[in-house]
CSV table of C-alpha atoms and ligand atoms in Angstrom, one decimal:
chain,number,residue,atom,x,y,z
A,128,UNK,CA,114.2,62.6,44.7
A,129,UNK,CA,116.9,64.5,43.1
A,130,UNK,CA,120.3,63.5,44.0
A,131,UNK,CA,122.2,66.1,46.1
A,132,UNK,CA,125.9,67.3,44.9
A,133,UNK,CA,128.6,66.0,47.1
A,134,UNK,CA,131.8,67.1,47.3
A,135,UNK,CA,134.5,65.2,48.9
A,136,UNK,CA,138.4,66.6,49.5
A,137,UNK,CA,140.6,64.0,50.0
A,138,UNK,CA,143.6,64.9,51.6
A,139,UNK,CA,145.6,62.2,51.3
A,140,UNK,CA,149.0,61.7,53.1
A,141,UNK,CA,149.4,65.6,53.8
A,142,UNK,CA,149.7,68.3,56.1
A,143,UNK,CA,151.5,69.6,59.3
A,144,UNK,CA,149.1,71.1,62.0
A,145,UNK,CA,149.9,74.7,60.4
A,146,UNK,CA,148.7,73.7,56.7
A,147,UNK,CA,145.8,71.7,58.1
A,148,UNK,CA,144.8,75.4,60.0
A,149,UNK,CA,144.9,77.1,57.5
A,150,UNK,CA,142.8,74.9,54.8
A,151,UNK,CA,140.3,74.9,57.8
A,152,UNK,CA,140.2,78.8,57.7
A,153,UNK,CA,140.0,79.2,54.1
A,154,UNK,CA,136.7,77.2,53.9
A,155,UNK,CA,135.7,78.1,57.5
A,156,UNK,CA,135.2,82.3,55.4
A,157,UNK,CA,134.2,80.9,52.4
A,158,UNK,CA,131.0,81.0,50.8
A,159,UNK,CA,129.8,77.9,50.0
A,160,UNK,CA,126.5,77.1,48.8
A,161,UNK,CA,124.0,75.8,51.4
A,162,UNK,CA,123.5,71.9,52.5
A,163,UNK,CA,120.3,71.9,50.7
A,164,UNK,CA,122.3,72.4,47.7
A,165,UNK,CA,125.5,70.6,48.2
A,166,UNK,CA,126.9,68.0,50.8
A,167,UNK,CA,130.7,68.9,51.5
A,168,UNK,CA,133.3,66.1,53.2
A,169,UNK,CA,136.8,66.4,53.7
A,170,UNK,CA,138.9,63.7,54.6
A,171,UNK,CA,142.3,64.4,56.7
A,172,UNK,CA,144.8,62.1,58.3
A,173,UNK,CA,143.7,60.3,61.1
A,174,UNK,CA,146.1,62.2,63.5
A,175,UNK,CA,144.0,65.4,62.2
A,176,UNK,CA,140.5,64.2,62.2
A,177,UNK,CA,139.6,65.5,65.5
A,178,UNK,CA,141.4,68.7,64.9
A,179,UNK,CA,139.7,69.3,61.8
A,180,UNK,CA,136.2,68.3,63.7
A,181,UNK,CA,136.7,70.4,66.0
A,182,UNK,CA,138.0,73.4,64.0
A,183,UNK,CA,135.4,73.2,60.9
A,184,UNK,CA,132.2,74.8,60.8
A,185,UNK,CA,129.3,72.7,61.1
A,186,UNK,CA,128.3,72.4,57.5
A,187,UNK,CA,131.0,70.4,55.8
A,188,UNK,CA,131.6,67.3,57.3
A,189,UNK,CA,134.5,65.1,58.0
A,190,UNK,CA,135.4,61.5,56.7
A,191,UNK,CA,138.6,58.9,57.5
A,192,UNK,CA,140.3,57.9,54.6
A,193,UNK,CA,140.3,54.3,55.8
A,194,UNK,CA,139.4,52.0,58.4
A,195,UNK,CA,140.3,48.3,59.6
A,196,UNK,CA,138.2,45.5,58.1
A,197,UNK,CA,136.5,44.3,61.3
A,198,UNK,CA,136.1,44.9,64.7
A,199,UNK,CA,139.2,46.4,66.8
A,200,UNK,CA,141.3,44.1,68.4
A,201,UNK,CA,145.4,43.3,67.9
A,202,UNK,CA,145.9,45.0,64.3
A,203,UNK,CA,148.7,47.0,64.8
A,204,UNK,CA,148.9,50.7,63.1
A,205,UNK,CA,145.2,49.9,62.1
A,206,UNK,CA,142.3,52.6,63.0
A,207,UNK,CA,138.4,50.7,63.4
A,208,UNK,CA,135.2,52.1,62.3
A,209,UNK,CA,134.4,51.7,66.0
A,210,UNK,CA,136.6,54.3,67.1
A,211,UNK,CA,135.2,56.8,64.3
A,212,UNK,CA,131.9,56.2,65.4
A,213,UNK,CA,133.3,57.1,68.8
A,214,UNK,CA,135.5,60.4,67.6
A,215,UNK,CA,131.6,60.8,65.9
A,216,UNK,CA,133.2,60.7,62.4
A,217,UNK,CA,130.4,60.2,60.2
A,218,UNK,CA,131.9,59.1,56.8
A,219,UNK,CA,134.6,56.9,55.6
A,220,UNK,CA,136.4,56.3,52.0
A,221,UNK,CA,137.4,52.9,51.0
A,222,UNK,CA,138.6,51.4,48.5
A,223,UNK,CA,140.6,54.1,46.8
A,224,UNK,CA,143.2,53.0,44.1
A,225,UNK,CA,146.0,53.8,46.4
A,226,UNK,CA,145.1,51.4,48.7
A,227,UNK,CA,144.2,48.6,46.3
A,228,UNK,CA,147.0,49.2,43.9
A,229,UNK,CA,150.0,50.1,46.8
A,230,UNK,CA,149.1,47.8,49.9
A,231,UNK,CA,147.3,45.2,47.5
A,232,UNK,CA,143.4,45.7,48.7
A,233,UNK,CA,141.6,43.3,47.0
A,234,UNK,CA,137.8,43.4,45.8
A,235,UNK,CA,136.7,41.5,48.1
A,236,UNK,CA,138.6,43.1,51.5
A,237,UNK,CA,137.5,46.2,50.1
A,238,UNK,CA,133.5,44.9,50.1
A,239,UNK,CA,134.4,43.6,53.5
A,240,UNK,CA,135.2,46.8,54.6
A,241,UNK,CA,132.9,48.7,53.1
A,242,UNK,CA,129.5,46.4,54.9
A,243,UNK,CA,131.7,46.9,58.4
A,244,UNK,CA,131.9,50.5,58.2
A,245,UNK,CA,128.0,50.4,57.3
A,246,UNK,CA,127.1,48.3,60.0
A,247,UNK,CA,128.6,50.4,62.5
A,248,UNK,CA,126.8,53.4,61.3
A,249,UNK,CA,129.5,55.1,59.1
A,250,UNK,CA,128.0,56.4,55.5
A,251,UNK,CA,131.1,55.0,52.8
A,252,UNK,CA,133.1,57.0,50.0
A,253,UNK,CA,133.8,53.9,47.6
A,254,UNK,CA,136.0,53.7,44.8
A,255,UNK,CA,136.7,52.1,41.9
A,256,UNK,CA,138.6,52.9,39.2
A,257,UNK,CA,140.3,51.1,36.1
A,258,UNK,CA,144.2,51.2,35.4
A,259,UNK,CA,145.5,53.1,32.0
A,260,UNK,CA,146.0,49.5,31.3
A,261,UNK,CA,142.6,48.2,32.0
A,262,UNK,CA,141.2,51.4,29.6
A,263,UNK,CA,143.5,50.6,26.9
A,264,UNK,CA,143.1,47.3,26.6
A,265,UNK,CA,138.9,48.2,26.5
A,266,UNK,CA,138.8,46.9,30.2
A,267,UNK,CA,137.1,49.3,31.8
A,268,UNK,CA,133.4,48.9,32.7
A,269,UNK,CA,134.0,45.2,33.1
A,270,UNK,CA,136.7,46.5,35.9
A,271,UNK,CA,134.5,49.1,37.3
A,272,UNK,CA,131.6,46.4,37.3
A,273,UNK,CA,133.4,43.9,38.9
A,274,UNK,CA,134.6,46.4,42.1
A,275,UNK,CA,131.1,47.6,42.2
A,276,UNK,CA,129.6,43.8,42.4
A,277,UNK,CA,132.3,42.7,45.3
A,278,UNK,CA,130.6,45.4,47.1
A,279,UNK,CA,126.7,44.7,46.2
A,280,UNK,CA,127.3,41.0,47.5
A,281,UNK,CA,128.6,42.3,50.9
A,282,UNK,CA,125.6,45.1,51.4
A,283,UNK,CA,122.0,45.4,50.7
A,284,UNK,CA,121.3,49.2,51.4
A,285,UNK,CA,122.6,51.4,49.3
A,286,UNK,CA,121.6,54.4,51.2
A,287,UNK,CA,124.4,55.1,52.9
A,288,UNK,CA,127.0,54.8,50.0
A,289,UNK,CA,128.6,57.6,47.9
A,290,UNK,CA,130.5,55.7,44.6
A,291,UNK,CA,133.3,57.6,43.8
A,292,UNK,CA,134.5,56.8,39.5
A,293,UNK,CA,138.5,57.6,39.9
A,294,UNK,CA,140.7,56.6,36.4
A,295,UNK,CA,143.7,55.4,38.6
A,296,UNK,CA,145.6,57.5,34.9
A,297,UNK,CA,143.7,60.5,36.1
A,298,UNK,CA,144.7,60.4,39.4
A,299,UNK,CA,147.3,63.2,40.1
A,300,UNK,CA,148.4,63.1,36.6
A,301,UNK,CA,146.5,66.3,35.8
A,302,UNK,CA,145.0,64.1,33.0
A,303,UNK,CA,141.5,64.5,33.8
A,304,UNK,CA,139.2,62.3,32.3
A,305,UNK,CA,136.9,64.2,29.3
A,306,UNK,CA,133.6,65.1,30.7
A,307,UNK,CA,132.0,62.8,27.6
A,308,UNK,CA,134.3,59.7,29.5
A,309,UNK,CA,133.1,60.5,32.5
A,310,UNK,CA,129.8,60.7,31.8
A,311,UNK,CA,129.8,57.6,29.7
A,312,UNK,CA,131.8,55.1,33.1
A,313,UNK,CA,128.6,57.1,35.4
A,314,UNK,CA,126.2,56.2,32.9
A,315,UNK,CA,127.4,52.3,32.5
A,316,UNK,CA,127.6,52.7,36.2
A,317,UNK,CA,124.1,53.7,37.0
A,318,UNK,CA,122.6,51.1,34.2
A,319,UNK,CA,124.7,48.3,35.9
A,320,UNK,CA,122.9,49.2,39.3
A,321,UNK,CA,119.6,49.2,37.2
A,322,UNK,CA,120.3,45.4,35.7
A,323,UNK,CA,122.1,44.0,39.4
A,324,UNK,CA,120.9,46.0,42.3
A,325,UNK,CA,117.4,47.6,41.4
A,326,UNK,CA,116.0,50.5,39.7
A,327,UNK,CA,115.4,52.9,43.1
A,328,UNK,CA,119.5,52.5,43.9
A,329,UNK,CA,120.1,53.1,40.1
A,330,UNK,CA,118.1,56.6,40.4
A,331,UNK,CA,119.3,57.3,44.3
A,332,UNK,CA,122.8,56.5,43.9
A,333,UNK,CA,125.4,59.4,43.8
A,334,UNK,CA,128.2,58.4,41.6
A,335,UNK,CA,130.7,61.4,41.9
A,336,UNK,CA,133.9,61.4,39.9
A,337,UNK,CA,137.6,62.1,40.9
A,338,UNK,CA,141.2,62.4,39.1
A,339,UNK,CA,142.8,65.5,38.7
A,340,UNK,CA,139.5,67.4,39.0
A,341,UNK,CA,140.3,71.9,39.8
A,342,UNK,CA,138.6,74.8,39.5
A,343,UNK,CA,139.2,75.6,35.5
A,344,UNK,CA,137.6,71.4,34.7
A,345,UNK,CA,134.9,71.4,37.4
A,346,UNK,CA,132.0,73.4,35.7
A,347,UNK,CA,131.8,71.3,32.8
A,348,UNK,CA,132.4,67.9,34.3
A,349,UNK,CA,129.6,68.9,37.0
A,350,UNK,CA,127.1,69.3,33.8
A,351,UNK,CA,127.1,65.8,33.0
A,352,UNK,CA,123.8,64.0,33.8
A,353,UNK,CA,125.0,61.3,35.6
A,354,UNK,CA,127.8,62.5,37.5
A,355,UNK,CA,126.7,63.9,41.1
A,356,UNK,CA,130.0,65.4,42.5
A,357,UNK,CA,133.6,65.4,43.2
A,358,UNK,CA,136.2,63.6,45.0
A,359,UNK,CA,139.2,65.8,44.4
A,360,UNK,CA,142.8,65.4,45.3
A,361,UNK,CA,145.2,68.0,45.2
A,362,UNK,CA,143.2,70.7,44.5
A,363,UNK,CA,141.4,70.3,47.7
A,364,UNK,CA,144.3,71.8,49.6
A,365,UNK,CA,144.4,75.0,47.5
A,366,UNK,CA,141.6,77.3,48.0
A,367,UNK,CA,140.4,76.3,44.6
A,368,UNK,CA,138.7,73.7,46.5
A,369,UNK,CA,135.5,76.4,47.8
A,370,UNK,CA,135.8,76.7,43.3
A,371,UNK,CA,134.7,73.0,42.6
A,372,UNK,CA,132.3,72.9,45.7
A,373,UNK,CA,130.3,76.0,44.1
A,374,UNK,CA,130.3,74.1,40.6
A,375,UNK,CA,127.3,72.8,42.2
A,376,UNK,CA,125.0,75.7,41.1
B,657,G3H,O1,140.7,60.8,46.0
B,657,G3H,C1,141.0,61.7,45.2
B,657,G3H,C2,141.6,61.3,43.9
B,657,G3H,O2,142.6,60.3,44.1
B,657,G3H,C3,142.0,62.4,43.0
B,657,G3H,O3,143.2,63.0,43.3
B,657,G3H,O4,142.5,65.2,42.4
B,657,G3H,O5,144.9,64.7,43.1
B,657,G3H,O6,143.9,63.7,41.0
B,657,G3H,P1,143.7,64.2,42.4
């Protein structure tokens, strides 16, 4: 089966109730392709998640941008996939380079986190990512490989899972990665799923790509055969955002 385009705004640490209104209304008129074509998630705060629910039209979905490792319990300022499946959030991301490079997520807490959030019925946004380091020093697949492995030997059903390719260099830097490096991280990608996970996940896997991805880059990144989608940044508080979700035709 073909793989359908997803689209995923991550809005990061931003937004007053105002802005977070008004992005709402600007995708609320758009005109986005149909669900058949392309899947559409954004991903406020927490504090705005029910907002945006509530607010959004039925066709683009919301995500968290995090959640606690394990059940609730005493973790102070920490948010649990049980209450998300309770606010009926249906998808989470983890793992993004923010979290792994600022608060010191390691590959395995991320995998942890990544077979809670499935168990409790929430699909996953994970990321991985090499440093400008790591891709200078020829590091790259052999980063990307080893986040991608601390999450197979947590999880054994792939079918709920989004994997999101973000250069942590092309991450707000408005550095975007070439569509032929893109394409060549997916590819590595979707062969490493092939030779460690199995040749259905391989096909069936999204693997969408984010860093500094906008409405000028978006057309030609989106041609690449193994990349399946976005998960943008900055752009997806700009109406440029409805832009890169129609790069899906
Ligand atoms: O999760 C999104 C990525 O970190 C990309 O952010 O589009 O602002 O570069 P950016």
């Amino acid at each position: 089966m073909a793989r359908k385009f997803f689209v995923g705004g991550n809005w990061k640490c931003n937004g007053t109730t105002e802005e977070v209104k008004k992005i709402v209304g600007t995708l609320n008129e758009a005109e986005i392709p149909s669900e058949d074509v392309v899947e559409v998630v954004v991903s406020p705060p927490f504090v705005f998640l029910s907002l945006v629910k509530n607010l959004l039209r039925s066709e683009i979905q919301v995500a968290a941008q995090n959640c606690w490792v394990r059940k609730g319990g005493a973790f102070t300022g920490e948010v649990s996939a049980e209450m998300l499946v309770n606010l009926a959030i249906p998808w989470v991301i983890i793992g993004h380079s923010e979290r792994r490079l600022i608060l010191n997520e390691s590959n395995e807490f991320v995998g942890d986190k990544v077979a809670y959030a499935l168990s409790q019925g929430i699909k996953v946004i994970a990321c991985v990512g090499e440093t400008l380091e790591q891709r200078e020093s020829g590091a790259t697949l052999e980063v990307v490989a080893a986040q991608t492995k601390a999450i197979a030997e947590k999880i054994s059903n792939w079918d709920n899972v989004v994997l999101a390719y973000e250069p942590v260099w092309a991450i707000g830097t408005g550095k975007v990665a070439s569509p032929a490096q893109a394409q060549e991280v997916h590819h590595e990608l979707r062969k490493w799923f092939s030779d460690n996970v199995s040749a259905d996940v391989a096909g069936s896997i999204r693997i969408i790509y984010g860093g500094s991805v906008n409405g000028a880059n978006c057309k030609e990144l989106a041609a690449q055969p193994d990349l399946d989608g976005f998960l943008v940044g900055g752009a997806s508080l700009k109406p440029e955002f409805v832009d890169i979700i129609k790069s899906a035709t």
